[in-house]
Short mmCIF file of C-alpha atoms in Angstrom, two decimals:
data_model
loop_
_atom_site.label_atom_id
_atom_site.label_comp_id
_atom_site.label_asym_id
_atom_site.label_seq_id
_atom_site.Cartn_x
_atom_site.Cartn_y
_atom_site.Cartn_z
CA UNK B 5 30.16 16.61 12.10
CA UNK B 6 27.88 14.37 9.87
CA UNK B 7 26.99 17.67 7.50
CA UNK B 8 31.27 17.78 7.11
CA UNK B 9 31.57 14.20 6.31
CA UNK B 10 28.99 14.61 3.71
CA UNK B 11 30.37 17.40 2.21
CA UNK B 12 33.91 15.87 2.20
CA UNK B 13 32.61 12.61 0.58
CA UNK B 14 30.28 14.77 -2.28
CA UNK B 15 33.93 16.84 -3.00
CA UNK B 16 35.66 13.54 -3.39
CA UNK B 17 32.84 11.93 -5.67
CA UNK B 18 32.75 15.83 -7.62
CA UNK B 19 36.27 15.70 -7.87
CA UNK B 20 36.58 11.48 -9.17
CA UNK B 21 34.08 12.38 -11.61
CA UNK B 22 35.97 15.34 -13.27
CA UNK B 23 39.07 13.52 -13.59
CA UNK B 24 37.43 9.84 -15.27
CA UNK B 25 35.72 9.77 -17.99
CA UNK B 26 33.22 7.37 -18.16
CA UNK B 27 32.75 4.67 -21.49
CA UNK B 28 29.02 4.33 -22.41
CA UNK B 29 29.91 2.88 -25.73
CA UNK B 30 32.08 -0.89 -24.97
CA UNK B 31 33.28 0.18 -28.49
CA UNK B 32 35.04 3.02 -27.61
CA UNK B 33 37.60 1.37 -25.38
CA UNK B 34 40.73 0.51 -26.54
CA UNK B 35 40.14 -2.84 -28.50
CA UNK B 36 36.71 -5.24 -28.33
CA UNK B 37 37.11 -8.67 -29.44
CA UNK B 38 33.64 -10.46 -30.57
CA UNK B 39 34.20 -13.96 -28.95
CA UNK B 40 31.17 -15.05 -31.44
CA UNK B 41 32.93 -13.45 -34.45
CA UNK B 42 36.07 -14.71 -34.04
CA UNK B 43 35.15 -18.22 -33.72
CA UNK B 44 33.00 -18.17 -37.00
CA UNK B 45 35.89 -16.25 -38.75
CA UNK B 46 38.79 -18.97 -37.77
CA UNK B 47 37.24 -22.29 -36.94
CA UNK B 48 38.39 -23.08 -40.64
CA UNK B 49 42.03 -21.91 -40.11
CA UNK B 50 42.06 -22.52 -36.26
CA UNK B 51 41.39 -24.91 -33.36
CA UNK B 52 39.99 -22.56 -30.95
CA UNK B 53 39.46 -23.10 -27.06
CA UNK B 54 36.61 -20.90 -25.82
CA UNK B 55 35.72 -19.90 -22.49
CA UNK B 56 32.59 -22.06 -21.35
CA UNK B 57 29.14 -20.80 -21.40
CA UNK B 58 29.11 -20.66 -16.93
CA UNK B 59 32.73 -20.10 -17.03
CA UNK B 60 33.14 -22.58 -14.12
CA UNK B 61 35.55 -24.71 -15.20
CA UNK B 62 39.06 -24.76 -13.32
CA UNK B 63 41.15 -23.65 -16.57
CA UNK B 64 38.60 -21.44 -18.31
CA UNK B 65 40.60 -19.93 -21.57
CA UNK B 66 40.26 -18.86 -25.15
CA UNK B 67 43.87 -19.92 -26.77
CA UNK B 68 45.54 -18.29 -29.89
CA UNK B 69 48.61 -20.22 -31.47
CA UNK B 70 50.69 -18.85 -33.70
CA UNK B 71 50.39 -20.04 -37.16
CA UNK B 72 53.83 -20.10 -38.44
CA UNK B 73 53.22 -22.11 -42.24
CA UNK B 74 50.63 -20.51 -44.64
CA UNK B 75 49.25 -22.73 -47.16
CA UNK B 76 51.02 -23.08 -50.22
CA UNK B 77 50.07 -21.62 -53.13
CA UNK B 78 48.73 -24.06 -56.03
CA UNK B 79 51.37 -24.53 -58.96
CA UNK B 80 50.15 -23.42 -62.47
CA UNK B 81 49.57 -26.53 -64.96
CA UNK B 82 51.83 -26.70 -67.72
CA UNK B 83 48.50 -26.67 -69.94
CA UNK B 84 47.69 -23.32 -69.46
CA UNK B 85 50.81 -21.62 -68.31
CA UNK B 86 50.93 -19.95 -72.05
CA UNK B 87 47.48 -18.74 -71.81
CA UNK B 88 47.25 -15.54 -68.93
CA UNK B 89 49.36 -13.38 -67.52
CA UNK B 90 50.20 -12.16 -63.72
CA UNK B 91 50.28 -8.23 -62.76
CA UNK B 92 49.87 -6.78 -59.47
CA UNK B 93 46.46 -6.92 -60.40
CA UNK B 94 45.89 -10.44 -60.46
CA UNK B 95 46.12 -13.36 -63.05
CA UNK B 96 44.25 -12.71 -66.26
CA UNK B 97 43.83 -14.63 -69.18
CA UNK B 98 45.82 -13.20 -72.29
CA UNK B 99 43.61 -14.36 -75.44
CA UNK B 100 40.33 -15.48 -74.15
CA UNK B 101 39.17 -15.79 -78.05
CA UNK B 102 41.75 -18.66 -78.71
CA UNK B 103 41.16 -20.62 -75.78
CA UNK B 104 39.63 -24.04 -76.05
CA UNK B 105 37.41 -25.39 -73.13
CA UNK B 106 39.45 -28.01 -71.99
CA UNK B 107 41.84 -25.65 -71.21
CA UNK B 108 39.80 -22.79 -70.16
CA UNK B 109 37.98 -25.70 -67.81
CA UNK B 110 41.93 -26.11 -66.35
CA UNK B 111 42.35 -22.47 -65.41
CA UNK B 112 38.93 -21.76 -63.62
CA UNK B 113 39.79 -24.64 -61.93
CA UNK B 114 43.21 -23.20 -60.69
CA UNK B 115 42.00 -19.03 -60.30
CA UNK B 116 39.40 -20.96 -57.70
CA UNK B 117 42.07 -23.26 -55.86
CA UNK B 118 44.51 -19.54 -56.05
CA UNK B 119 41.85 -17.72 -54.81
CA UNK B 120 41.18 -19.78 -51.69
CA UNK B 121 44.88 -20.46 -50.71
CA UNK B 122 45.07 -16.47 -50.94
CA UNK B 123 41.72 -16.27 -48.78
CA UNK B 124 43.13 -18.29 -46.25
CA UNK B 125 46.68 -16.97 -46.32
CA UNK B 126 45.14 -13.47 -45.51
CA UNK B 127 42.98 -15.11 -42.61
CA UNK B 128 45.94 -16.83 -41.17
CA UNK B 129 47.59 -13.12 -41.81
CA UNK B 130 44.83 -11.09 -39.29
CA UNK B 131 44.74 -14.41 -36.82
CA UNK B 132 48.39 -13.93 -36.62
CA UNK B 133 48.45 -10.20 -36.09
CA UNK B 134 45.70 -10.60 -33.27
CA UNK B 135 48.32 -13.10 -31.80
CA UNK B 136 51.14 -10.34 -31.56
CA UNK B 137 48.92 -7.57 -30.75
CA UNK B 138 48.22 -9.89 -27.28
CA UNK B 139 51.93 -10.37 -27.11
CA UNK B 140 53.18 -6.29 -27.31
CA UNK B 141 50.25 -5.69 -25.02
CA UNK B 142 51.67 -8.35 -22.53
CA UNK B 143 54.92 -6.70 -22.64
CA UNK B 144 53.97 -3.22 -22.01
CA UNK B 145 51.91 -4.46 -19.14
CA UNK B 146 55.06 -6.06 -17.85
CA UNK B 147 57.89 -4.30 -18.70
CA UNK B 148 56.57 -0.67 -18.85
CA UNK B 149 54.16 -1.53 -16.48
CA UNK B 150 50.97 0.56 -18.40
CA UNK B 151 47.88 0.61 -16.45
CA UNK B 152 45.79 -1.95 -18.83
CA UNK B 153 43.38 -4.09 -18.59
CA UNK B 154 41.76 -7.31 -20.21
CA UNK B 155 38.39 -8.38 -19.25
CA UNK B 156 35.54 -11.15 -20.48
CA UNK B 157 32.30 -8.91 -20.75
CA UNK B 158 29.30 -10.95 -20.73
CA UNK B 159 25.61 -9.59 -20.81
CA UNK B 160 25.40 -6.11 -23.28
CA UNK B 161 23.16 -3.77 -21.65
CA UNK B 162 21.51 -1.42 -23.74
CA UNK B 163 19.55 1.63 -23.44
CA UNK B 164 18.71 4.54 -26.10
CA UNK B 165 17.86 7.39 -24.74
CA UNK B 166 14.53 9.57 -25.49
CA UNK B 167 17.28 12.01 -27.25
CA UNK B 168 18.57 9.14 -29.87
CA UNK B 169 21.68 8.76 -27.53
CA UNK B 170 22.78 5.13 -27.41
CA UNK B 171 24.40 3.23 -23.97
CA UNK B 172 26.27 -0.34 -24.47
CA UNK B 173 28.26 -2.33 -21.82
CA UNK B 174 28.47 -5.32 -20.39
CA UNK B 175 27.12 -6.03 -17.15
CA UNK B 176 28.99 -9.10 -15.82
CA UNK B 177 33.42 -8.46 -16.28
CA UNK B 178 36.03 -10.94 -15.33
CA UNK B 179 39.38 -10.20 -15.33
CA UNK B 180 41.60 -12.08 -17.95
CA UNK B 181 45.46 -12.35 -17.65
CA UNK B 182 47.73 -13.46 -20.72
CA UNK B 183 49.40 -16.68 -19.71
CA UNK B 184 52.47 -16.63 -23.01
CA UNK B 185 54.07 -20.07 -23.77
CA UNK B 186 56.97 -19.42 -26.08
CA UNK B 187 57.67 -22.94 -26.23
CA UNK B 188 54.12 -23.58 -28.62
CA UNK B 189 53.47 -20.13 -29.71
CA UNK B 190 50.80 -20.01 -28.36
CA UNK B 191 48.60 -17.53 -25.69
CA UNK B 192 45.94 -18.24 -23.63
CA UNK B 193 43.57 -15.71 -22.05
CA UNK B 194 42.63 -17.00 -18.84
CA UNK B 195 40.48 -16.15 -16.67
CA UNK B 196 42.05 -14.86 -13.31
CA UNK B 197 39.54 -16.67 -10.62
CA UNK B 198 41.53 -15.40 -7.42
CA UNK B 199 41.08 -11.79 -8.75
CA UNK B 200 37.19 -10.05 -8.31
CA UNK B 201 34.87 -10.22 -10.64
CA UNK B 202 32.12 -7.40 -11.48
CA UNK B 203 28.66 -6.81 -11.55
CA UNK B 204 29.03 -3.15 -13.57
CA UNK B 205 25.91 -0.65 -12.97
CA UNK B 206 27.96 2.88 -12.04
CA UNK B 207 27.84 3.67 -15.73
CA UNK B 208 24.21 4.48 -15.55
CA UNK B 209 24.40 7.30 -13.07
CA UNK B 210 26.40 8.95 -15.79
CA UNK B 211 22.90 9.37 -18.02
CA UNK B 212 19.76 10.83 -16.64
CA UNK B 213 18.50 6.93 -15.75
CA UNK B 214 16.67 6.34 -12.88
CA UNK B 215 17.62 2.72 -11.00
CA UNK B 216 14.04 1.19 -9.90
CA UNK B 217 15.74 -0.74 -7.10
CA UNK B 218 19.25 0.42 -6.42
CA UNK B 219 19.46 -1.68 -2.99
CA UNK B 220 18.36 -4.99 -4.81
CA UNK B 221 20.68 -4.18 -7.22
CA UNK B 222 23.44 -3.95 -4.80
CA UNK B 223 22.26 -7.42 -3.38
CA UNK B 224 22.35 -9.16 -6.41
CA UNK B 225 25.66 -7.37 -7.03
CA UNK B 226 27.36 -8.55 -4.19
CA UNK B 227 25.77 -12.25 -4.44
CA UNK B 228 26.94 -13.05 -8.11
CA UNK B 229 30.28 -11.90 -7.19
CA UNK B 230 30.64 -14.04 -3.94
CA UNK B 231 29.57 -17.23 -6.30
CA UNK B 232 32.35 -16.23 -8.73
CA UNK B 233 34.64 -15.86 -6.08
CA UNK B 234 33.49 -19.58 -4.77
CA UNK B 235 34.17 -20.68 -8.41
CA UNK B 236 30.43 -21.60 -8.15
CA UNK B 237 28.57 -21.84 -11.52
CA UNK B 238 26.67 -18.89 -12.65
CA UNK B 239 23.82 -18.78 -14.19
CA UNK B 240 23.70 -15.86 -16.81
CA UNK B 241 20.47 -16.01 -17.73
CA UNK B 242 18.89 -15.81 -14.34
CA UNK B 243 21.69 -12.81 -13.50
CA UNK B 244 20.46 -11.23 -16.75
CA UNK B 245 16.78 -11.05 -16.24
CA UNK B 246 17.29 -10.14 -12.08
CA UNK B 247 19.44 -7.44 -13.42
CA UNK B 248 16.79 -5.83 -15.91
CA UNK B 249 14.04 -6.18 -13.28
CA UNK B 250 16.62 -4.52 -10.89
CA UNK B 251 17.18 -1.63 -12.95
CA UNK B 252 14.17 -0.62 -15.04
CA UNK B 253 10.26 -1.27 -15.16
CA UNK B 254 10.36 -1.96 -18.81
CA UNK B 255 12.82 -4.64 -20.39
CA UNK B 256 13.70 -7.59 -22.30
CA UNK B 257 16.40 -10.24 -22.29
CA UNK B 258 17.58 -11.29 -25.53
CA UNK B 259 19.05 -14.46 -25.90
CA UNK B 260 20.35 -14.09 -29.15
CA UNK B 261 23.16 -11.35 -30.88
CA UNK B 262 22.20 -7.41 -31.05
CA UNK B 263 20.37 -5.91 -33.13
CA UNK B 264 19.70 -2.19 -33.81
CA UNK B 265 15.79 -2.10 -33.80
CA UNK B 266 15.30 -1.13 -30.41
CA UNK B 267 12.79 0.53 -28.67
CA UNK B 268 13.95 3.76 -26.89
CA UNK B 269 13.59 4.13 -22.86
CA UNK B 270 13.10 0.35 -22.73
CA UNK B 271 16.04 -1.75 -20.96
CA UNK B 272 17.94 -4.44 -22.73
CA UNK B 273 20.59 -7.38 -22.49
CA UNK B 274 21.96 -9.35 -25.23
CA UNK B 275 23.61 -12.59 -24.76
CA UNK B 276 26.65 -11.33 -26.30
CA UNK B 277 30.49 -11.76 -25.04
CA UNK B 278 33.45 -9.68 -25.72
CA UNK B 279 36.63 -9.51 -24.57
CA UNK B 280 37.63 -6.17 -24.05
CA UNK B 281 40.83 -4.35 -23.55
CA UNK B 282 40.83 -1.06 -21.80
CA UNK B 283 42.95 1.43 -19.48
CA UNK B 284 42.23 0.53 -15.53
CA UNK B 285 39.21 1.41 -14.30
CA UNK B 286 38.90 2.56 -10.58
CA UNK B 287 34.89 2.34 -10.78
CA UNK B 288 34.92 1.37 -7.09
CA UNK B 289 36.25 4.28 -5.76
CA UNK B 290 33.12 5.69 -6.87
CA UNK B 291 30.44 2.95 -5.72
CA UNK B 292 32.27 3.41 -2.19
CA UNK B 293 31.42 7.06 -2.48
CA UNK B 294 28.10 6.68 -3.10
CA UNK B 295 27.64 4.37 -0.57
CA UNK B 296 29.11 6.21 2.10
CA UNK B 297 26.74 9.26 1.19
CA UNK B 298 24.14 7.26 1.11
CA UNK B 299 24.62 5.83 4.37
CA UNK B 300 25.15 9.24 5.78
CA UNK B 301 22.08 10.21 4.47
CA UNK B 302 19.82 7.79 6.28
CA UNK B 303 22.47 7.93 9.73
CA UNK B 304 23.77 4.56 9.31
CA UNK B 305 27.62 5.54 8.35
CA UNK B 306 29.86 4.44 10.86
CA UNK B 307 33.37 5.68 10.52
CA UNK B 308 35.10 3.09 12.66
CA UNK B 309 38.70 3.17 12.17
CA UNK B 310 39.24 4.80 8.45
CA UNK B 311 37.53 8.35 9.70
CA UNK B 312 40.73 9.48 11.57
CA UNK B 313 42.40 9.26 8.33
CA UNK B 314 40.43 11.25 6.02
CA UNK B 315 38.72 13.83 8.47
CA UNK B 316 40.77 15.68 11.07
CA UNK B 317 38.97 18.95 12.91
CA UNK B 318 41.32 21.77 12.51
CA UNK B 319 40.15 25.35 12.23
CA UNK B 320 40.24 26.87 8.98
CA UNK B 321 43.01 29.46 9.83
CA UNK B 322 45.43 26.08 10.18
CA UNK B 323 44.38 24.81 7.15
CA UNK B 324 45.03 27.47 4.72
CA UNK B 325 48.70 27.94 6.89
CA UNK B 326 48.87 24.57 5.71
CA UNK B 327 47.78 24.86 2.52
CA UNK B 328 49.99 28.37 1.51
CA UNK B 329 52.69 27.52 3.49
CA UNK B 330 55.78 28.94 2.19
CA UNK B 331 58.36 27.33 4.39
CA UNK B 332 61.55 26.04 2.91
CA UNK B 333 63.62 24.80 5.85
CA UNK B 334 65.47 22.15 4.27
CA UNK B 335 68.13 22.24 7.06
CA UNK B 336 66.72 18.40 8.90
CA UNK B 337 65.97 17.01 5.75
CA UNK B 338 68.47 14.65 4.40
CA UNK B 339 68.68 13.82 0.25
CA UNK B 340 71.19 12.25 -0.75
CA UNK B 341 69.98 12.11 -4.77
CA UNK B 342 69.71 15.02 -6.58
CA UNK B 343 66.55 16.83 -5.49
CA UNK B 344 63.72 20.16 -5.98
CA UNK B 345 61.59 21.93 -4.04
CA UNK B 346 59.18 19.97 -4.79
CA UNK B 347 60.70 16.92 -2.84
CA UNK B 348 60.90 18.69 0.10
CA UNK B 349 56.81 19.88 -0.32
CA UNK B 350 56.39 16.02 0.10
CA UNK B 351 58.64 15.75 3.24
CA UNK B 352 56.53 18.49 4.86
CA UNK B 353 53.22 16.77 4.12
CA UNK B 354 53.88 13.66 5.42
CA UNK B 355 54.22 15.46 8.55
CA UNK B 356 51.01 17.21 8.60
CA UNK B 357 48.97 13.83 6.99
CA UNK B 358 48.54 10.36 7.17
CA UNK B 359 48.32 9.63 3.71
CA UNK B 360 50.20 12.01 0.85
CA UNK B 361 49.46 10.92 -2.83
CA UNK B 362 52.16 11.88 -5.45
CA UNK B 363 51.14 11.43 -9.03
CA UNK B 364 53.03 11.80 -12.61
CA UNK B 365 53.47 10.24 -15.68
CA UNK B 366 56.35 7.42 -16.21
CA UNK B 367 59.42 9.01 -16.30
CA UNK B 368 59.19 11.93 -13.95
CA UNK B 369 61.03 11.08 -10.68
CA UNK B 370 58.75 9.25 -8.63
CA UNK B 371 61.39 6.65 -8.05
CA UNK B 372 64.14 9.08 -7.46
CA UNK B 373 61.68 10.84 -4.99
CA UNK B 374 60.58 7.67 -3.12
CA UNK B 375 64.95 6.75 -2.87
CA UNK B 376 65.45 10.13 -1.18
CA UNK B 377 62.21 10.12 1.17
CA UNK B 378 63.82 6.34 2.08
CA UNK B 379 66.73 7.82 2.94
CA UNK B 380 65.77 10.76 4.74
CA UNK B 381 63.55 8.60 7.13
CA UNK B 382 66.74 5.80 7.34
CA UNK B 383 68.81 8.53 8.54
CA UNK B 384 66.56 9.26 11.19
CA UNK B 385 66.00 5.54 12.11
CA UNK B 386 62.76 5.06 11.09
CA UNK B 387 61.17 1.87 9.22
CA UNK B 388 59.88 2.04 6.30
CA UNK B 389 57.63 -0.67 3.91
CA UNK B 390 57.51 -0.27 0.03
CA UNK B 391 55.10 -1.98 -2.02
CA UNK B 392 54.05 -2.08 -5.60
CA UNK B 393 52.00 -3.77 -7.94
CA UNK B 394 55.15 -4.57 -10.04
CA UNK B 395 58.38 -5.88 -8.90
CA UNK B 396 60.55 -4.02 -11.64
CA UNK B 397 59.67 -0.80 -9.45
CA UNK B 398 60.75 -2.13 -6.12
CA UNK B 399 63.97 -3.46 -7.86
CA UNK B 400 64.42 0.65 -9.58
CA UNK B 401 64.49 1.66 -5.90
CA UNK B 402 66.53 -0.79 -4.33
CA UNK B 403 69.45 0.51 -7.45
CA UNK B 404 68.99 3.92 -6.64
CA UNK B 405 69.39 4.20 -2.68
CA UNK B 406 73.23 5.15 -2.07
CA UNK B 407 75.14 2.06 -2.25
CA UNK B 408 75.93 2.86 2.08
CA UNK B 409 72.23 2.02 2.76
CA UNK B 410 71.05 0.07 0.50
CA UNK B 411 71.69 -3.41 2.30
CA UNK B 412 70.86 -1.72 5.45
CA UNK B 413 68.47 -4.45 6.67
CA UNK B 414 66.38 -4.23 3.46
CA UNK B 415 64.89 -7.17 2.06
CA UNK B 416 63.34 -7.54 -1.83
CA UNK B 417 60.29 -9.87 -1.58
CA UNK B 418 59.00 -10.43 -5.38
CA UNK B 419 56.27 -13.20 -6.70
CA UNK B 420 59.36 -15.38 -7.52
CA UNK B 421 60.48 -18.21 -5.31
CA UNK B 422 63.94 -16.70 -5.65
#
């Protein structure tokens, strides 16, 4: 029995590990923000709220507000309006030989007042487009309900490989949420403190790196996450240097920005944030995994309750019956909607399993599917629960049940107070 559970478990991690890619590179996800950078590139244009250093305050944020008036640009003195010309190009003078200094003093004096407004105007220009890039990503989150992420990374690991091959991530990620107040223009990334925070190591066992201390790791894993949970302080220099003594014989913390010259096979953190916008990552499905294997391994897995589940003894003539089964009585199932075959595949597996996952791409009939299973299991007086992340998708549902069930004890609980 323990040799199938193993085997089950290893197929599940084998199969997880074909279908997500893993990052090694933060700078290949979908957007990085440099919280450093962007402070030192607006302060002038700016009054920027930053995340604290222990993030333990109760409203821990970086805002962005809209700048809706760019400086004006400086009007040309009558002295010297006879004296250059403006192109696409620029402004350039049209007889520098004739020129005399006091006016020639007058329009280096205005090219450098025309050349700052035009600096700033082009900083307020990128601050404002990092402002609406925040707001579209806020909406698809919402209203097409894209599997996206923001996170604060904090702590960049990094590792070159004897072959040249370069790893970056952060260790320590909170989650972030957009808080939008139209009112001000302005957005605030906040830090969600009721949501789990993470202590990120699984990215190593994708490179041929060796932990030193994987169940010290896990520890101090599972303790810095319980403090940010408690909304305790952290402290991210003693997490840091735990971590590298965790992972790897030979290390150093660096409490200052990267830099390149590093020395290969030798551990590193820099003290260097980011916020970082990516597509979900389901990287505990696969510390679970190894876990379970793990504990397998050295007889200490105990199934409990979830075992029934996931294993269920049947002899391998029933499971391929199952498996090839070619039945298409659709005579006691009852669709209302417009429906396939492959509807009624789902019907017939939630008869033969506890748990029947049904994946596709936005647009493809889940909803319609989930309306008819509803109905089919109505008709036959059963009770059934619906959740979802989103509320939009419980309220597609509820629209799409025939208009004879659909207040048929059914109530719509949302995150409103409505």
């Amino acid at each position: 029995m323990e040799e199938k559970m193993k085997n089950l478990f290893e197929y599940l991690k084998e199969i997880y590990e074909l279908k997500t890619r893993v990052i090694l590179d933060y700078k290949k996800f979908d957007l990085n923000i440099d919280i450093e950078d962007f402070e030192s590139i607006y302060a002038n244009i700016a009054d920027i709220h930053n995340f604290s250093n222990d993030i333990s305050g109760e409203e821990e944020y970086l805002a962005i507000k809209y700048i809706s008036i760019e400086k004006a640009m400086p009007k040309i003195p009558n002295e010297i309006k006879d004296y250059f010309e403006v192109n696409e190009n620029g402004i350039y003078l049209n007889n520098d030989e004739g020129i005399g200094t006091e006016v020639r003093e007058k329009y280096n004096q205005y090219i450098n007042e025309y050349n700052e407004a035009k600096k700033i105007n082009e900083l307020i220009r990128k601050y404002n487009s990092i402002y609406e890039m925040f707001f579209e990503l806020n909406r698809r989150k919402n209203e097409f309900e894209e599997k996206i992420e923001l996170i604060l990374g904090k702590g960049l690991f990094v590792y070159k490989t004897k072959e040249g091959y370069l790893i970056r991530r952060h260790i320590f990620e909170a989650p972030i949420k957009i808080d939008i107040k139209q009112e001000n223009n302005t957005i605030y990334l906040r830090i969600d403190k009721e949501s789990k925070s993470n202590i990120e190591y699984n990215f190593l066992s994708s490179v041929d790196f060796e932990i030193k201390d994987r169940d010290s790791l896990l520890k101090l894993k599972n303790q810095y996450e319980e403090q940010y949970l408690m909304k305790d302080k952290i402290n991210f220099d003693e997490l840091f240097e735990k971590y590298l003594n965790c992972v790897s014989f030979k290390y150093e913390y660096v409490k200052d920005t990267f830099y390149s010259d590093i020395e290969p096979e030798k551990a590193y953190i820099f003290n260097k944030d980011n916020i970082i916008v990516r597509k979900k990552q389901p990287t505990l499905w696969m510390e679970d995994l190894n876990n379970i294997v793990n504990k397998i391994d050295n007889n200490e897995f105990e199934p409990k309750n979830i075992l029934p589940y996931l294993i269920v003894e049947k002899e391998d003539e029933k499971i391929k019956e199952l498996l090839h089964s070619e039945d298409n009585t659709e005579s006691l199932v009852l669709f209302p909607l417009a429906s396939n075959e492959e509807q009624y595949k789902v019907v017939r597996q939630t008869s033969d399993s506890n748990l029947v996952l049904v994946q596709g791409p936005p647009g493809t009939g889940k909803s319609h599917t989930i309306a008819n299973l509803i109905s089919n299991y109505v008709s036959y007086g059963k009770k059934i629960l619906v959740t979802s992340e989103k509320s939009k998708a419980l309220e597609v549902i509820k629209d799409k049940l025939p208009i004879e069930i659909r207040d048929l004890s059914m109530t719509l609980l949302t995150n409103t107070r409505e």
